[in-house]
PDB file of C-alpha atoms in Angstrom:
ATOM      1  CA  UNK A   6      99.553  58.865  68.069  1.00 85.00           C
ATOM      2  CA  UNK A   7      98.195  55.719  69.335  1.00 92.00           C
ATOM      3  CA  UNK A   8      94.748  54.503  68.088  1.00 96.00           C
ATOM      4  CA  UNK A   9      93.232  51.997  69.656  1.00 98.00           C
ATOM      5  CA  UNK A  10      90.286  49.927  67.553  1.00 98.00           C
ATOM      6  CA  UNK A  11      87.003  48.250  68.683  1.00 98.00           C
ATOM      7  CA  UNK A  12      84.628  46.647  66.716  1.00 98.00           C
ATOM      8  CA  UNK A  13      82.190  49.018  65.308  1.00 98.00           C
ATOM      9  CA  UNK A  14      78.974  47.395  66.128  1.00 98.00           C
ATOM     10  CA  UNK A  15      77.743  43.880  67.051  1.00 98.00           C
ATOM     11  CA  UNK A  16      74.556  42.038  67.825  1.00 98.00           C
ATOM     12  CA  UNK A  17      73.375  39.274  70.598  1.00 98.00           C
ATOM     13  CA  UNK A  18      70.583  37.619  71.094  1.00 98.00           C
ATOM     14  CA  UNK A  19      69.330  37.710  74.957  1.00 97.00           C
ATOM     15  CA  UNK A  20      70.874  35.273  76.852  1.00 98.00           C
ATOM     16  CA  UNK A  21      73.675  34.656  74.813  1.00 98.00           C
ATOM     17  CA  UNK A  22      77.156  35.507  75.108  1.00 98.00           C
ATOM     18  CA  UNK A  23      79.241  38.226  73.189  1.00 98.00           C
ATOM     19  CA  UNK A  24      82.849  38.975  73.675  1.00 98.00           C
ATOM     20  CA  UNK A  25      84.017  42.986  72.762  1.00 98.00           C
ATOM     21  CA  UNK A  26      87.668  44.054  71.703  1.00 98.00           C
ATOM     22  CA  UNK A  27      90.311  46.757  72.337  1.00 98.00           C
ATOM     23  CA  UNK A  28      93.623  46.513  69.990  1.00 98.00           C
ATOM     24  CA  UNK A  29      96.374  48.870  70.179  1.00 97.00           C
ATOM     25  CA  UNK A  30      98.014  50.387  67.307  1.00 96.00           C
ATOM     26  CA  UNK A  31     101.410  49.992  69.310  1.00 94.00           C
ATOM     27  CA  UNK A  32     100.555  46.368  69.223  1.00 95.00           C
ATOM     28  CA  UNK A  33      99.970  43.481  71.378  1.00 97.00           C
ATOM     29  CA  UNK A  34      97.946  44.763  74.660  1.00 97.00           C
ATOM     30  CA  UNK A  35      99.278  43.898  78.003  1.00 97.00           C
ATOM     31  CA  UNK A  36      98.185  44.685  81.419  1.00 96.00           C
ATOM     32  CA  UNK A  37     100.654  47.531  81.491  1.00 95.00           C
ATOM     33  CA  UNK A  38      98.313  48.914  79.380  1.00 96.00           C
ATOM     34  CA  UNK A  39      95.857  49.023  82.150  1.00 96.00           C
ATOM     35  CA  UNK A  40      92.766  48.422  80.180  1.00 97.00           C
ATOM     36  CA  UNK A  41      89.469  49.842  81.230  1.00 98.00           C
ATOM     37  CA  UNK A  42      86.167  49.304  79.909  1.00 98.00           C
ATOM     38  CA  UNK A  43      82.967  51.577  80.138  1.00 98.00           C
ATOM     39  CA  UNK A  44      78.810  51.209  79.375  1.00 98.00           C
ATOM     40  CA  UNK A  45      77.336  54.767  78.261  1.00 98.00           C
ATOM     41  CA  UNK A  46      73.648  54.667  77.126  1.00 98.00           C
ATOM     42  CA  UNK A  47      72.086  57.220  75.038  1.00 97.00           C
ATOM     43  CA  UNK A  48      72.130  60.766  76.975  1.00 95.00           C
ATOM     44  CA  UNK A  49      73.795  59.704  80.245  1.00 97.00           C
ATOM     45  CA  UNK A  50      77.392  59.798  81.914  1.00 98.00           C
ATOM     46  CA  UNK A  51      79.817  56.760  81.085  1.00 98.00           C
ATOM     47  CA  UNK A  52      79.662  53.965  83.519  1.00 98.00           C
ATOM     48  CA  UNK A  53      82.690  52.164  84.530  1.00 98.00           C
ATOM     49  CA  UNK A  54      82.509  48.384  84.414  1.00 98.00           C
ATOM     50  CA  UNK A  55      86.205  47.157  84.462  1.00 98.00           C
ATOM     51  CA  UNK A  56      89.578  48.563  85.585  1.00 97.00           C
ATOM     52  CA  UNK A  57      93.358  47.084  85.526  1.00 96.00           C
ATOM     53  CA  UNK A  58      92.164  44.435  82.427  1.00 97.00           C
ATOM     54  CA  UNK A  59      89.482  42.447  85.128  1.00 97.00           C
ATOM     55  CA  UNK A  60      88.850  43.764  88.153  1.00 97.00           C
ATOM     56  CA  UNK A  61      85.008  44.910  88.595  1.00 97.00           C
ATOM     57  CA  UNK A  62      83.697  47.728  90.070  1.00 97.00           C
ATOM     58  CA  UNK A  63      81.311  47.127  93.167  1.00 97.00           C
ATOM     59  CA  UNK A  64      78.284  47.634  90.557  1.00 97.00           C
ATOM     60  CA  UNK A  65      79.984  45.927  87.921  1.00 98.00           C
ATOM     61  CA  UNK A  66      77.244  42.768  87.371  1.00 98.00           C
ATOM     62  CA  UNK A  67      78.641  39.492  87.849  1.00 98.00           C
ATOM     63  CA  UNK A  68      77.824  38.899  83.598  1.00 98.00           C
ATOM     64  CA  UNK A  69      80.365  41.188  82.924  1.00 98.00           C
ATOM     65  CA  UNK A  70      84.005  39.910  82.472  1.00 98.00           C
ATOM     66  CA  UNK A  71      87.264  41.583  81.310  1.00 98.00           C
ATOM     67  CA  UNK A  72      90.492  39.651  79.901  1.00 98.00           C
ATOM     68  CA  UNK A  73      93.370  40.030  77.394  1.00 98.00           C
ATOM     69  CA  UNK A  74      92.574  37.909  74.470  1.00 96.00           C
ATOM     70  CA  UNK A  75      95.230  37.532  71.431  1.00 94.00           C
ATOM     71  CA  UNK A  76      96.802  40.488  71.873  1.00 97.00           C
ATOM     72  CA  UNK A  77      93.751  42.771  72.929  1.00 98.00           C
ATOM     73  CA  UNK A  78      91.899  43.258  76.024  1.00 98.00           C
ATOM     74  CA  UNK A  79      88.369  41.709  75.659  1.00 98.00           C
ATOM     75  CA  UNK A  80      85.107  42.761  77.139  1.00 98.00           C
ATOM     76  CA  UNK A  81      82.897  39.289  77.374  1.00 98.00           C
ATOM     77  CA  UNK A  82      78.771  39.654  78.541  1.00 98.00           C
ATOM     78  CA  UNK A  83      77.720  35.999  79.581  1.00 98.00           C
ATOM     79  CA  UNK A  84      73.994  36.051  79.826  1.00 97.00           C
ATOM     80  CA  UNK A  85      73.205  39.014  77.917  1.00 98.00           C
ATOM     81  CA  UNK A  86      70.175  40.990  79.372  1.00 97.00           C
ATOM     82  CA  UNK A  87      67.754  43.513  77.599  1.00 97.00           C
ATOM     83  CA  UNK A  88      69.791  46.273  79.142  1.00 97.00           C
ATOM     84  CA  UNK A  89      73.081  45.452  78.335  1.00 98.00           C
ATOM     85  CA  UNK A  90      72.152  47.445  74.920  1.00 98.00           C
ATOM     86  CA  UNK A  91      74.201  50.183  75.369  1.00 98.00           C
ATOM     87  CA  UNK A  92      77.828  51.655  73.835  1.00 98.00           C
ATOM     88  CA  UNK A  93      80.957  50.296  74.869  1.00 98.00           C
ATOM     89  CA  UNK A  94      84.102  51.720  75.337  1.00 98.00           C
ATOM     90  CA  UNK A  95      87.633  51.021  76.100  1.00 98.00           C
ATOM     91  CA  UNK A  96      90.453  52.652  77.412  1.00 98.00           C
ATOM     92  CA  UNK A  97      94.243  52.575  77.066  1.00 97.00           C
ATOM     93  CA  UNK A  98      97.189  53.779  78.844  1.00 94.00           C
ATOM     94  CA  UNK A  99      99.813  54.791  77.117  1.00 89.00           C
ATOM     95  CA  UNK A 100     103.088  56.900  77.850  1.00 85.00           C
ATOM     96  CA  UNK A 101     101.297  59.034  80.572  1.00 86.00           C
ATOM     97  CA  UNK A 102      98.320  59.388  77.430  1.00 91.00           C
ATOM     98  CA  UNK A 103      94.921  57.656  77.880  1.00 95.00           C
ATOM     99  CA  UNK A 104      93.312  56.559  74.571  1.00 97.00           C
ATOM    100  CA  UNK A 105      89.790  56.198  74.270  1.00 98.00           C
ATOM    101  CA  UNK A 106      88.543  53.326  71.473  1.00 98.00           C
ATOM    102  CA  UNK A 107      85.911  54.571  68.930  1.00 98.00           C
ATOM    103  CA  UNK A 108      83.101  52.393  70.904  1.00 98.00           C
ATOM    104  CA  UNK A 109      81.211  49.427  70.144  1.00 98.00           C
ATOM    105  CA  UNK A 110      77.451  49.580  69.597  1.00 98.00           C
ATOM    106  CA  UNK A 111      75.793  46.428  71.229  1.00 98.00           C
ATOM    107  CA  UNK A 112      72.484  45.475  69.895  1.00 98.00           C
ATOM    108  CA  UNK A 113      70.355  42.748  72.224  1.00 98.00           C
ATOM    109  CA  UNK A 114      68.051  41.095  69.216  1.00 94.00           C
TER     110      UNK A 114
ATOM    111  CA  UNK B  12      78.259  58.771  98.376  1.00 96.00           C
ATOM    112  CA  UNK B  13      81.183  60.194  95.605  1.00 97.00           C
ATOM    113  CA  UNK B  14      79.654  63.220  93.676  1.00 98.00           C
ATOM    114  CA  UNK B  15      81.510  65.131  91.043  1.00 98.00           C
ATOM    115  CA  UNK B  16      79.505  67.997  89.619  1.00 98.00           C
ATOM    116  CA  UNK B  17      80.770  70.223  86.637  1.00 98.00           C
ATOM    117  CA  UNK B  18      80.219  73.821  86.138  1.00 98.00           C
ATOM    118  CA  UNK B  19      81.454  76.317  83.590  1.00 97.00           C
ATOM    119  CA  UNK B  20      80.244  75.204  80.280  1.00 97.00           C
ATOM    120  CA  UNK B  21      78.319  77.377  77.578  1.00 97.00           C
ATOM    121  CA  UNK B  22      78.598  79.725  74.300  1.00 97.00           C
ATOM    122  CA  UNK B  23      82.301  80.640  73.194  1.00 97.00           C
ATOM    123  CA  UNK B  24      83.707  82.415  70.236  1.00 97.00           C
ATOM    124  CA  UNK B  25      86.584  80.560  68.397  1.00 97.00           C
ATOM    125  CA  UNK B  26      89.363  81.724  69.677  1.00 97.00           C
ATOM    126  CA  UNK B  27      88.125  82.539  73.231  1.00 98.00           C
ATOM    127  CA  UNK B  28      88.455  80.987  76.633  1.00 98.00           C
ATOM    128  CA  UNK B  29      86.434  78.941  78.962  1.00 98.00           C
ATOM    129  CA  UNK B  30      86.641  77.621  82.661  1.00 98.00           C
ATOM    130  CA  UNK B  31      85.175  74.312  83.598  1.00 98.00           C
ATOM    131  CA  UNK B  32      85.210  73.610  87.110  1.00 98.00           C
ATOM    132  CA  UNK B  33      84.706  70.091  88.863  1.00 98.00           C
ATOM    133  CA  UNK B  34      83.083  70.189  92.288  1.00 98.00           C
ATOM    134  CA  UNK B  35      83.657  67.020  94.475  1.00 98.00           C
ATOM    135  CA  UNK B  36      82.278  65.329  97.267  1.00 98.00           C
ATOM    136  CA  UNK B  37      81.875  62.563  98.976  1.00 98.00           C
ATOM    137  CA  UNK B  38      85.910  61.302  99.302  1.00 97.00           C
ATOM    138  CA  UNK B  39      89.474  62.241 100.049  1.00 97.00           C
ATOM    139  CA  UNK B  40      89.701  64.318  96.957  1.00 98.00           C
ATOM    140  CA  UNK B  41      93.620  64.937  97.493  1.00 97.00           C
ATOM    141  CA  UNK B  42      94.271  61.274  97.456  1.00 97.00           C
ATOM    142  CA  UNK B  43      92.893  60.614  93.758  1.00 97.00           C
ATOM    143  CA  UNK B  44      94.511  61.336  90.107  1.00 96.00           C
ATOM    144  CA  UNK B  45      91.514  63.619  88.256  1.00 97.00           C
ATOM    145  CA  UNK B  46      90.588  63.400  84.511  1.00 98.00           C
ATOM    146  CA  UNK B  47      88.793  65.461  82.194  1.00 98.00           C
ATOM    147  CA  UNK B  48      86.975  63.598  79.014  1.00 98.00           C
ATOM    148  CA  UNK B  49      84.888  64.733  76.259  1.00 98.00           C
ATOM    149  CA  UNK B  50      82.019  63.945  73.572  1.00 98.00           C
ATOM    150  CA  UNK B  51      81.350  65.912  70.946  1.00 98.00           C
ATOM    151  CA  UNK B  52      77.812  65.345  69.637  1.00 97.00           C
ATOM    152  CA  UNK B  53      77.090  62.190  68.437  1.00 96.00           C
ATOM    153  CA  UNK B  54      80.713  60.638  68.945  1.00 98.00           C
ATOM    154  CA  UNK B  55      82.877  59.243  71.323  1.00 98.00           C
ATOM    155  CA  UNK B  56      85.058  59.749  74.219  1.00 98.00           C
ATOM    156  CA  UNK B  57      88.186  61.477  73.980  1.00 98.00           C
ATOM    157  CA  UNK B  58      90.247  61.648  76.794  1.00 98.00           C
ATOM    158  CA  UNK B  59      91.614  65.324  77.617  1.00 98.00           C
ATOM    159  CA  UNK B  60      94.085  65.330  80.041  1.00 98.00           C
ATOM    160  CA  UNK B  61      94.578  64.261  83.765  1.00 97.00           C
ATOM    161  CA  UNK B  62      96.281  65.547  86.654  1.00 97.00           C
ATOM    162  CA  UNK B  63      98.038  63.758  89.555  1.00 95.00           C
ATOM    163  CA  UNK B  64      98.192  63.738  93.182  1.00 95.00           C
ATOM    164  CA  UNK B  65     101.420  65.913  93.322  1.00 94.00           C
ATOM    165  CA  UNK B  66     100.421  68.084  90.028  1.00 95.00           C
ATOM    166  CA  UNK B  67     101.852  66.478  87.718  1.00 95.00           C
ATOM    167  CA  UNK B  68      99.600  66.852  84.411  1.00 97.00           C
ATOM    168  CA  UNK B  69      98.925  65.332  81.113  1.00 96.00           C
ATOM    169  CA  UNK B  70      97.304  66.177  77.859  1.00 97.00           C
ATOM    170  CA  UNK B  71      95.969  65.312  74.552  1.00 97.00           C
ATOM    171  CA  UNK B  72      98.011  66.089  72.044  1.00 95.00           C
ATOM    172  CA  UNK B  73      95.677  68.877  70.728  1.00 96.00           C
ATOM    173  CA  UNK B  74      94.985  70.507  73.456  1.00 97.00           C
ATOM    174  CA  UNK B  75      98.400  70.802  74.896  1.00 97.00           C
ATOM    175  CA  UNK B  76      99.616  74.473  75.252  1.00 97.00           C
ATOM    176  CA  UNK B  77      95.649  75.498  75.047  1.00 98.00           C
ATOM    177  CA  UNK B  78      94.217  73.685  77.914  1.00 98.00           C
ATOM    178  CA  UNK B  79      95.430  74.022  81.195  1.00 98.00           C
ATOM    179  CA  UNK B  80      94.514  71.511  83.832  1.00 98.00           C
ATOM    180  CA  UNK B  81      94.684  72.641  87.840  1.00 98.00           C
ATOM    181  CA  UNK B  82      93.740  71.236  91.040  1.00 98.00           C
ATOM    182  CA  UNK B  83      92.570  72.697  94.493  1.00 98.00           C
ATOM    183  CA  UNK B  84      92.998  70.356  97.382  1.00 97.00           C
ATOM    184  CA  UNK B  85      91.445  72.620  99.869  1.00 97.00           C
ATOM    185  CA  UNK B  86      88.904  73.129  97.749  1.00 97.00           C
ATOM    186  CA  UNK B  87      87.768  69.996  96.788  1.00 98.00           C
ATOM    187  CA  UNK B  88      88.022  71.510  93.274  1.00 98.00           C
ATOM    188  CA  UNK B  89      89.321  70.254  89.302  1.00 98.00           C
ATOM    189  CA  UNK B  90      89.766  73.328  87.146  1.00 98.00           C
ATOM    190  CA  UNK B  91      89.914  72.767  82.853  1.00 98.00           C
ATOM    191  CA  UNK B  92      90.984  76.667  81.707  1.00 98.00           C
ATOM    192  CA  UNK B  93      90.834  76.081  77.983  1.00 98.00           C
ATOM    193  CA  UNK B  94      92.360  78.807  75.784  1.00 98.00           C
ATOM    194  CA  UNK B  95      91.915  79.705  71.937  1.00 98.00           C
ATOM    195  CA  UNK B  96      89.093  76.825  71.515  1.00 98.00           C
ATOM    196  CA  UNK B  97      88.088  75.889  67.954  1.00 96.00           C
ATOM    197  CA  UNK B  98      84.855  74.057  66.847  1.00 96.00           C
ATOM    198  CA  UNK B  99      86.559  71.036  67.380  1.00 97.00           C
ATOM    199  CA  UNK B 100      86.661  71.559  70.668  1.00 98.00           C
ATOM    200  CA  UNK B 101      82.829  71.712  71.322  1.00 98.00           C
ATOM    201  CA  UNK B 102      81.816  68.792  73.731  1.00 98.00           C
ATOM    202  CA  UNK B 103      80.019  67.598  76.925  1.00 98.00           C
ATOM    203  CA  UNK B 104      82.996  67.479  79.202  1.00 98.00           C
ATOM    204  CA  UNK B 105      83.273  65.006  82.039  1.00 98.00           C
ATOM    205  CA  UNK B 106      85.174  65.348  84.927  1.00 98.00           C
ATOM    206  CA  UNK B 107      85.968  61.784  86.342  1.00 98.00           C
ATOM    207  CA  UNK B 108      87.794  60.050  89.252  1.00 98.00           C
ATOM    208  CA  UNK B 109      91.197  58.108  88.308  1.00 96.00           C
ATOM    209  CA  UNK B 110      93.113  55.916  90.548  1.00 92.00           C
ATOM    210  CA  UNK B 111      94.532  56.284  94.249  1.00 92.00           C
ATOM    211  CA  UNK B 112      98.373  54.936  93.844  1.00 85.00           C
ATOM    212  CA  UNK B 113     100.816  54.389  91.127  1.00 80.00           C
ATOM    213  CA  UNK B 114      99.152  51.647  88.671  1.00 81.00           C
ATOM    214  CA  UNK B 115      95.941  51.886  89.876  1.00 86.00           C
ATOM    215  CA  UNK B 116      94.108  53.522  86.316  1.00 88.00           C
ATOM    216  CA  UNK B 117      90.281  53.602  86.731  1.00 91.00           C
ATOM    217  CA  UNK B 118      88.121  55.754  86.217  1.00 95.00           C
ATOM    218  CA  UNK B 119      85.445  54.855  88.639  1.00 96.00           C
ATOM    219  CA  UNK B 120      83.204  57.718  89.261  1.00 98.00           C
ATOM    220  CA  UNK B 121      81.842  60.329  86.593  1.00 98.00           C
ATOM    221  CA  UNK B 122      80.155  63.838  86.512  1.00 98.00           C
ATOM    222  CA  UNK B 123      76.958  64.498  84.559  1.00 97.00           C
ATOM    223  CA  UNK B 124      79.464  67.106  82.356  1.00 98.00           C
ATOM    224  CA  UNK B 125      79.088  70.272  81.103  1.00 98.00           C
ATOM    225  CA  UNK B 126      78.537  71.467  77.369  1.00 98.00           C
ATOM    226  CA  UNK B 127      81.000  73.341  75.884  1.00 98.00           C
ATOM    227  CA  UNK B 128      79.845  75.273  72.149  1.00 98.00           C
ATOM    228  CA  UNK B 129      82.280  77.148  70.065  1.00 97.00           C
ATOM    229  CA  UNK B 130      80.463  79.169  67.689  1.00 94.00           C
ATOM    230  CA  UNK B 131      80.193  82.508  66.218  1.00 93.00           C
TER     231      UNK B 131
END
């Protein structure tokens, strides 16, 4: 069974930059892997940010940027606002499966 | 404006069954692949299982042959019927929107979910 590995937690200060990342147990990811990357705060829905490795949603804000990055896909917040402290998560695909990473914990400090 | 509301979620016995519906709005609801994800309390998302335009369905490994996944066109309608649950199984489900063609995996608009407890 695939697992698919974020970091646990990290911490920004505002205004500064922070790059998130999703590895595959399968090894290297690739956009066939269609990576997807969501922003859940606590007691509310997940929000979609990106979709396909990089492409934003309409609401996606224009800080938010996804990319492949030695072998992962990478989540990178230029410009890091108050309320950008929230979980993220990414998401696989996989042989018809989706995977779901374990979520990183973003702390603006 | 895209709505997806969930229904169907409460108290269960281990080893009972449960019906979460998915009502949607607001698009061509034929014309998307659906998804069904879940949090258990305090942890993360786990995807469930997915069905396409023409049926076709997919599963988590550890719900397959307990969950079954169904979709009603005319009704605008995602059905979860999940079979012999275990506590493991207790979550907020989300019902969510996946993509429109063949390589086109989002998951762009979510439900509020529905709690599912499996207790005695």
């Amino acid at each position: 069974q695939t697992v698919v590995t974020q970091e646990p937690s990290l911490t920004v200060s505002p205004g500064g930059t922070v790059t998130l990342t999703c590895a595959s147990s399968t090894g290297a990811v690739t956009s066939g892997y269609y990576p997807n990357w969501f922003q859940q705060k606590p007691g509310q829905a997940p929000r979609a940010l990106i979709y396909s490795t990089s492409n934003k949603h309409p609401w996606t804000p224009a800080r938010f940027a996804g990319s492949l990055l030695g072998g992962k896909a990478a989540l990178t917040l230029s410009g890091v606002q108050p309320e950008d402290e929230a979980e993220y998560y990414c998401l696989l695909y996989h042989d018809n499966a989706r995977v779901f990473g374990g979520g990183t914990k973003l702390t603006v400090l | 404006e895209v709505q997806l509301v969930e229904s169907g979620g409460g108290l269960v016995q281990p080893g009972g069954s449960l019906r979460l519906s998915c009502a949607a709005s607001g698009f061509t609801f034929r014309k998307y692949d659906m998804h069904w994800v879940r949090q258990g309390a305090g942890k993360g998302l786990e995807w469930v299982s997915a069905i396409g335009t023409g049926g076709d369905t997919y599963y988590l490994a550890s719900v397959e042959g307990r969950f079954t996944i169904s979709r009603d066109d005319a009704r605008n309608s995602l059905d979860l019927q999940m079979d012999t649950l275990y506590a493991g199984d207790a979550a907020v489900y989300y019902c969510a929107r996946g993509g429109a063609s063949w390589g086109d995996e989002r998951f762009d608009y979510w439900g509020q979910g529905t709690l599912v407890t499996v207790s005695s």
